[in-house]
């Protein structure tokens, strides 16, 4: 399990470093979509937590909360990045 984590960190770092700066915004949008899938999985975990007890419910609610923060923050950052590419009006 640790080997998989280390390999994922290494490959993720290598991929991000090699992406040109003009492609960072689409890359972030894609990762936000993946985080949205995480929210769905966390909601399913909360739904089935009735059989698992209180710990499962608490962990599921925490997963939903943190995944939601990740998605909202990611879209906010993506929006700010896109605003840098928009044309400014003459009066501003």
Short mmCIF file of N, CA and C in Angstrom, two decimals:
data_model
loop_
_atom_site.label_atom_id
_atom_site.label_comp_id
_atom_site.label_asym_id
_atom_site.label_seq_id
_atom_site.Cartn_x
_atom_site.Cartn_y
_atom_site.Cartn_z
N UNK A 1 0.84 -1.18 0.00
CA UNK A 1 0.00 0.00 0.00
C UNK A 1 0.89 1.25 0.00
N UNK A 2 1.94 1.24 0.79
CA UNK A 2 2.84 2.38 0.84
C UNK A 2 3.54 2.59 -0.50
N UNK A 3 3.87 1.49 -1.16
CA UNK A 3 4.50 1.58 -2.48
C UNK A 3 3.57 2.26 -3.49
N UNK A 4 2.30 1.92 -3.44
CA UNK A 4 1.33 2.54 -4.36
C UNK A 4 1.22 4.03 -4.07
N UNK A 5 1.19 4.41 -2.80
CA UNK A 5 1.11 5.82 -2.43
C UNK A 5 2.35 6.58 -2.92
N UNK A 6 3.52 6.01 -2.70
CA UNK A 6 4.76 6.67 -3.13
C UNK A 6 4.81 6.80 -4.65
N UNK A 7 4.38 5.76 -5.35
CA UNK A 7 4.36 5.80 -6.81
C UNK A 7 3.37 6.86 -7.32
N UNK A 8 2.21 6.95 -6.68
CA UNK A 8 1.21 7.96 -7.08
C UNK A 8 1.73 9.37 -6.84
N UNK A 9 2.40 9.60 -5.72
CA UNK A 9 2.95 10.92 -5.43
C UNK A 9 4.02 11.27 -6.46
N UNK A 10 4.90 10.34 -6.75
CA UNK A 10 5.98 10.59 -7.71
C UNK A 10 5.42 10.88 -9.10
N UNK A 11 4.51 10.03 -9.57
CA UNK A 11 3.94 10.24 -10.90
C UNK A 11 3.12 11.52 -10.98
N UNK A 12 2.36 11.82 -9.93
CA UNK A 12 1.59 13.06 -9.90
C UNK A 12 2.48 14.28 -9.99
N UNK A 13 3.56 14.27 -9.22
CA UNK A 13 4.50 15.40 -9.25
C UNK A 13 5.13 15.55 -10.63
N UNK A 14 5.57 14.45 -11.21
CA UNK A 14 6.20 14.50 -12.53
C UNK A 14 5.23 14.99 -13.59
N UNK A 15 3.99 14.58 -13.52
CA UNK A 15 3.01 15.03 -14.51
C UNK A 15 2.70 16.51 -14.38
N UNK A 16 2.51 16.98 -13.15
CA UNK A 16 2.16 18.39 -12.94
C UNK A 16 3.32 19.30 -13.34
N UNK A 17 4.54 18.91 -13.05
CA UNK A 17 5.69 19.74 -13.39
C UNK A 17 5.83 19.90 -14.90
N UNK A 18 5.48 18.87 -15.64
CA UNK A 18 5.67 18.88 -17.09
C UNK A 18 4.49 19.49 -17.86
N UNK A 19 3.43 19.85 -17.19
CA UNK A 19 2.27 20.45 -17.87
C UNK A 19 2.55 21.93 -18.10
N UNK A 20 2.36 22.42 -19.33
CA UNK A 20 2.55 23.86 -19.58
C UNK A 20 1.54 24.69 -18.80
N UNK A 21 1.91 25.91 -18.48
CA UNK A 21 1.06 26.75 -17.64
C UNK A 21 -0.29 27.04 -18.28
N UNK A 22 -0.38 27.02 -19.60
CA UNK A 22 -1.67 27.28 -20.26
C UNK A 22 -2.65 26.13 -20.09
N UNK A 23 -2.16 24.97 -19.71
CA UNK A 23 -3.04 23.81 -19.54
C UNK A 23 -3.39 23.54 -18.08
N UNK A 24 -2.93 24.36 -17.16
CA UNK A 24 -3.24 24.12 -15.75
C UNK A 24 -4.72 24.28 -15.45
N UNK A 25 -5.39 25.24 -16.09
CA UNK A 25 -6.82 25.45 -15.83
C UNK A 25 -7.66 24.25 -16.24
N UNK A 26 -7.48 23.69 -17.46
CA UNK A 26 -8.25 22.48 -17.79
C UNK A 26 -7.90 21.30 -16.89
N UNK A 27 -6.65 21.23 -16.48
CA UNK A 27 -6.25 20.14 -15.58
C UNK A 27 -6.95 20.26 -14.24
N UNK A 28 -7.06 21.48 -13.73
CA UNK A 28 -7.76 21.68 -12.45
C UNK A 28 -9.24 21.39 -12.59
N UNK A 29 -9.84 21.74 -13.73
CA UNK A 29 -11.26 21.45 -13.93
C UNK A 29 -11.49 19.94 -13.93
N UNK A 30 -10.59 19.20 -14.53
CA UNK A 30 -10.71 17.74 -14.52
C UNK A 30 -10.57 17.17 -13.13
N UNK A 31 -9.65 17.70 -12.35
CA UNK A 31 -9.49 17.19 -10.98
C UNK A 31 -10.68 17.58 -10.12
N UNK A 32 -11.33 18.71 -10.41
CA UNK A 32 -12.55 19.07 -9.68
C UNK A 32 -13.67 18.09 -9.99
N UNK A 33 -13.75 17.63 -11.23
CA UNK A 33 -14.76 16.64 -11.58
C UNK A 33 -14.52 15.33 -10.85
N UNK A 34 -13.27 14.95 -10.72
CA UNK A 34 -12.94 13.73 -9.97
C UNK A 34 -13.30 13.90 -8.51
N UNK A 35 -13.09 15.08 -7.96
CA UNK A 35 -13.48 15.33 -6.57
C UNK A 35 -14.99 15.27 -6.40
N UNK A 36 -15.73 15.65 -7.43
CA UNK A 36 -17.18 15.51 -7.39
C UNK A 36 -17.59 14.06 -7.28
N UNK A 37 -16.87 13.17 -7.94
CA UNK A 37 -17.12 11.74 -7.83
C UNK A 37 -16.84 11.28 -6.40
N UNK A 38 -15.83 11.87 -5.77
CA UNK A 38 -15.53 11.55 -4.37
C UNK A 38 -16.70 11.90 -3.47
N UNK A 39 -17.36 13.02 -3.74
CA UNK A 39 -18.53 13.40 -2.94
C UNK A 39 -19.63 12.36 -3.08
N UNK A 40 -19.85 11.87 -4.29
CA UNK A 40 -20.87 10.84 -4.49
C UNK A 40 -20.52 9.58 -3.71
N UNK A 41 -19.26 9.18 -3.74
CA UNK A 41 -18.84 8.01 -2.96
C UNK A 41 -19.01 8.22 -1.47
N UNK A 42 -18.71 9.42 -1.00
CA UNK A 42 -18.87 9.72 0.43
C UNK A 42 -20.34 9.71 0.82
N UNK A 43 -21.21 10.23 -0.05
CA UNK A 43 -22.64 10.19 0.23
C UNK A 43 -23.16 8.75 0.29
N UNK A 44 -22.65 7.90 -0.59
CA UNK A 44 -23.03 6.49 -0.54
C UNK A 44 -22.54 5.84 0.74
N UNK A 45 -21.36 6.24 1.21
CA UNK A 45 -20.84 5.70 2.46
C UNK A 45 -21.70 6.14 3.64
N UNK A 46 -22.18 7.37 3.62
CA UNK A 46 -23.05 7.85 4.69
C UNK A 46 -24.38 7.11 4.65
N UNK A 47 -24.88 6.86 3.45
CA UNK A 47 -26.17 6.17 3.31
C UNK A 47 -26.11 4.76 3.89
N UNK A 48 -25.01 4.06 3.66
CA UNK A 48 -24.90 2.69 4.14
C UNK A 48 -24.31 2.60 5.53
N UNK A 49 -24.08 3.74 6.18
CA UNK A 49 -23.44 3.71 7.49
C UNK A 49 -24.39 3.24 8.59
N UNK A 50 -25.66 3.11 8.29
CA UNK A 50 -26.61 2.62 9.29
C UNK A 50 -26.25 1.24 9.79
N UNK A 51 -25.68 0.41 8.92
CA UNK A 51 -25.27 -0.93 9.34
C UNK A 51 -23.92 -0.92 10.05
N UNK A 52 -23.10 0.11 9.81
CA UNK A 52 -21.74 0.12 10.34
C UNK A 52 -21.58 0.79 11.69
N UNK A 53 -22.52 1.58 12.11
CA UNK A 53 -22.44 2.23 13.40
C UNK A 53 -22.07 3.69 13.30
N UNK A 54 -21.79 4.25 14.46
CA UNK A 54 -21.54 5.68 14.57
C UNK A 54 -20.24 6.09 13.89
N UNK A 55 -19.21 5.29 14.02
CA UNK A 55 -17.91 5.64 13.42
C UNK A 55 -18.03 5.78 11.91
N UNK A 56 -18.73 4.87 11.27
CA UNK A 56 -18.92 4.96 9.82
C UNK A 56 -19.68 6.22 9.44
N UNK A 57 -20.67 6.58 10.23
CA UNK A 57 -21.44 7.79 9.95
C UNK A 57 -20.57 9.03 10.09
N UNK A 58 -19.78 9.10 11.14
CA UNK A 58 -18.91 10.27 11.37
C UNK A 58 -17.87 10.38 10.26
N UNK A 59 -17.24 9.27 9.90
CA UNK A 59 -16.24 9.31 8.83
C UNK A 59 -16.86 9.68 7.49
N UNK A 60 -18.06 9.18 7.22
CA UNK A 60 -18.74 9.52 5.98
C UNK A 60 -19.10 10.99 5.90
N UNK A 61 -19.60 11.55 7.00
CA UNK A 61 -19.95 12.97 7.03
C UNK A 61 -18.69 13.82 6.87
N UNK A 62 -17.60 13.42 7.52
CA UNK A 62 -16.33 14.15 7.36
C UNK A 62 -15.85 14.09 5.91
N UNK A 63 -16.00 12.92 5.28
CA UNK A 63 -15.58 12.78 3.88
C UNK A 63 -16.40 13.69 2.97
N UNK A 64 -17.71 13.76 3.20
CA UNK A 64 -18.56 14.65 2.40
C UNK A 64 -18.13 16.10 2.61
N UNK A 65 -17.90 16.47 3.86
CA UNK A 65 -17.53 17.85 4.18
C UNK A 65 -16.22 18.25 3.51
N UNK A 66 -15.18 17.44 3.67
CA UNK A 66 -13.88 17.80 3.11
C UNK A 66 -13.86 17.72 1.59
N UNK A 67 -14.57 16.77 1.00
CA UNK A 67 -14.64 16.71 -0.46
C UNK A 67 -15.37 17.92 -1.02
N UNK A 68 -16.40 18.38 -0.31
CA UNK A 68 -17.13 19.58 -0.75
C UNK A 68 -16.23 20.81 -0.70
N UNK A 69 -15.46 20.93 0.38
CA UNK A 69 -14.51 22.05 0.47
C UNK A 69 -13.51 21.99 -0.69
N UNK A 70 -13.05 20.80 -1.01
CA UNK A 70 -12.09 20.62 -2.10
C UNK A 70 -12.69 21.06 -3.44
N UNK A 71 -13.92 20.66 -3.71
CA UNK A 71 -14.56 21.01 -4.98
C UNK A 71 -14.82 22.51 -5.06
N UNK A 72 -15.40 23.09 -4.01
CA UNK A 72 -15.71 24.53 -4.03
C UNK A 72 -14.43 25.36 -4.15
N UNK A 73 -13.42 25.02 -3.39
CA UNK A 73 -12.15 25.74 -3.48
C UNK A 73 -11.49 25.57 -4.83
N UNK A 74 -11.57 24.38 -5.39
CA UNK A 74 -10.99 24.14 -6.71
C UNK A 74 -11.66 24.96 -7.79
N UNK A 75 -12.98 25.03 -7.75
CA UNK A 75 -13.68 25.84 -8.75
C UNK A 75 -13.43 27.33 -8.53
N UNK A 76 -13.26 27.76 -7.30
CA UNK A 76 -12.95 29.17 -7.04
C UNK A 76 -11.58 29.53 -7.61
N UNK A 77 -10.61 28.65 -7.41
CA UNK A 77 -9.27 28.91 -7.94
C UNK A 77 -9.28 28.86 -9.47
N UNK A 78 -10.01 27.89 -10.03
CA UNK A 78 -10.12 27.81 -11.49
C UNK A 78 -10.75 29.07 -12.06
N UNK A 79 -11.78 29.58 -11.40
CA UNK A 79 -12.43 30.81 -11.85
C UNK A 79 -11.45 31.98 -11.82
N UNK A 80 -10.66 32.07 -10.78
CA UNK A 80 -9.68 33.16 -10.69
C UNK A 80 -8.63 33.03 -11.79
N UNK A 81 -8.23 31.80 -12.09
CA UNK A 81 -7.26 31.59 -13.17
C UNK A 81 -7.85 32.00 -14.51
N UNK A 82 -9.12 31.68 -14.74
CA UNK A 82 -9.76 32.05 -16.00
C UNK A 82 -9.93 33.56 -16.11
N UNK A 83 -10.15 34.23 -14.99
CA UNK A 83 -10.30 35.69 -15.00
C UNK A 83 -8.99 36.36 -15.43
N UNK A 84 -7.85 35.73 -15.18
CA UNK A 84 -6.58 36.30 -15.61
C UNK A 84 -6.47 36.34 -17.13
N UNK A 85 -7.17 35.42 -17.82
CA UNK A 85 -7.10 35.37 -19.27
C UNK A 85 -8.16 36.22 -19.95
N UNK A 86 -9.13 36.73 -19.20
CA UNK A 86 -10.19 37.52 -19.82
C UNK A 86 -9.67 38.93 -20.15
N UNK A 87 -10.28 39.52 -21.17
CA UNK A 87 -9.87 40.86 -21.59
C UNK A 87 -10.48 41.89 -20.65
N UNK A 88 -9.67 42.83 -20.25
CA UNK A 88 -10.15 43.91 -19.39
C UNK A 88 -10.71 45.03 -20.26
N UNK A 89 -11.75 45.69 -19.75
CA UNK A 89 -12.33 46.81 -20.49
C UNK A 89 -11.43 48.03 -20.36
N UNK A 90 -11.60 49.00 -21.24
CA UNK A 90 -10.74 50.18 -21.28
C UNK A 90 -10.86 51.00 -20.01
N UNK A 91 -12.04 51.11 -19.41
CA UNK A 91 -12.24 51.94 -18.22
C UNK A 91 -11.68 51.35 -16.94
N UNK A 92 -11.24 50.12 -16.97
CA UNK A 92 -10.78 49.49 -15.72
C UNK A 92 -9.29 49.50 -15.60
#
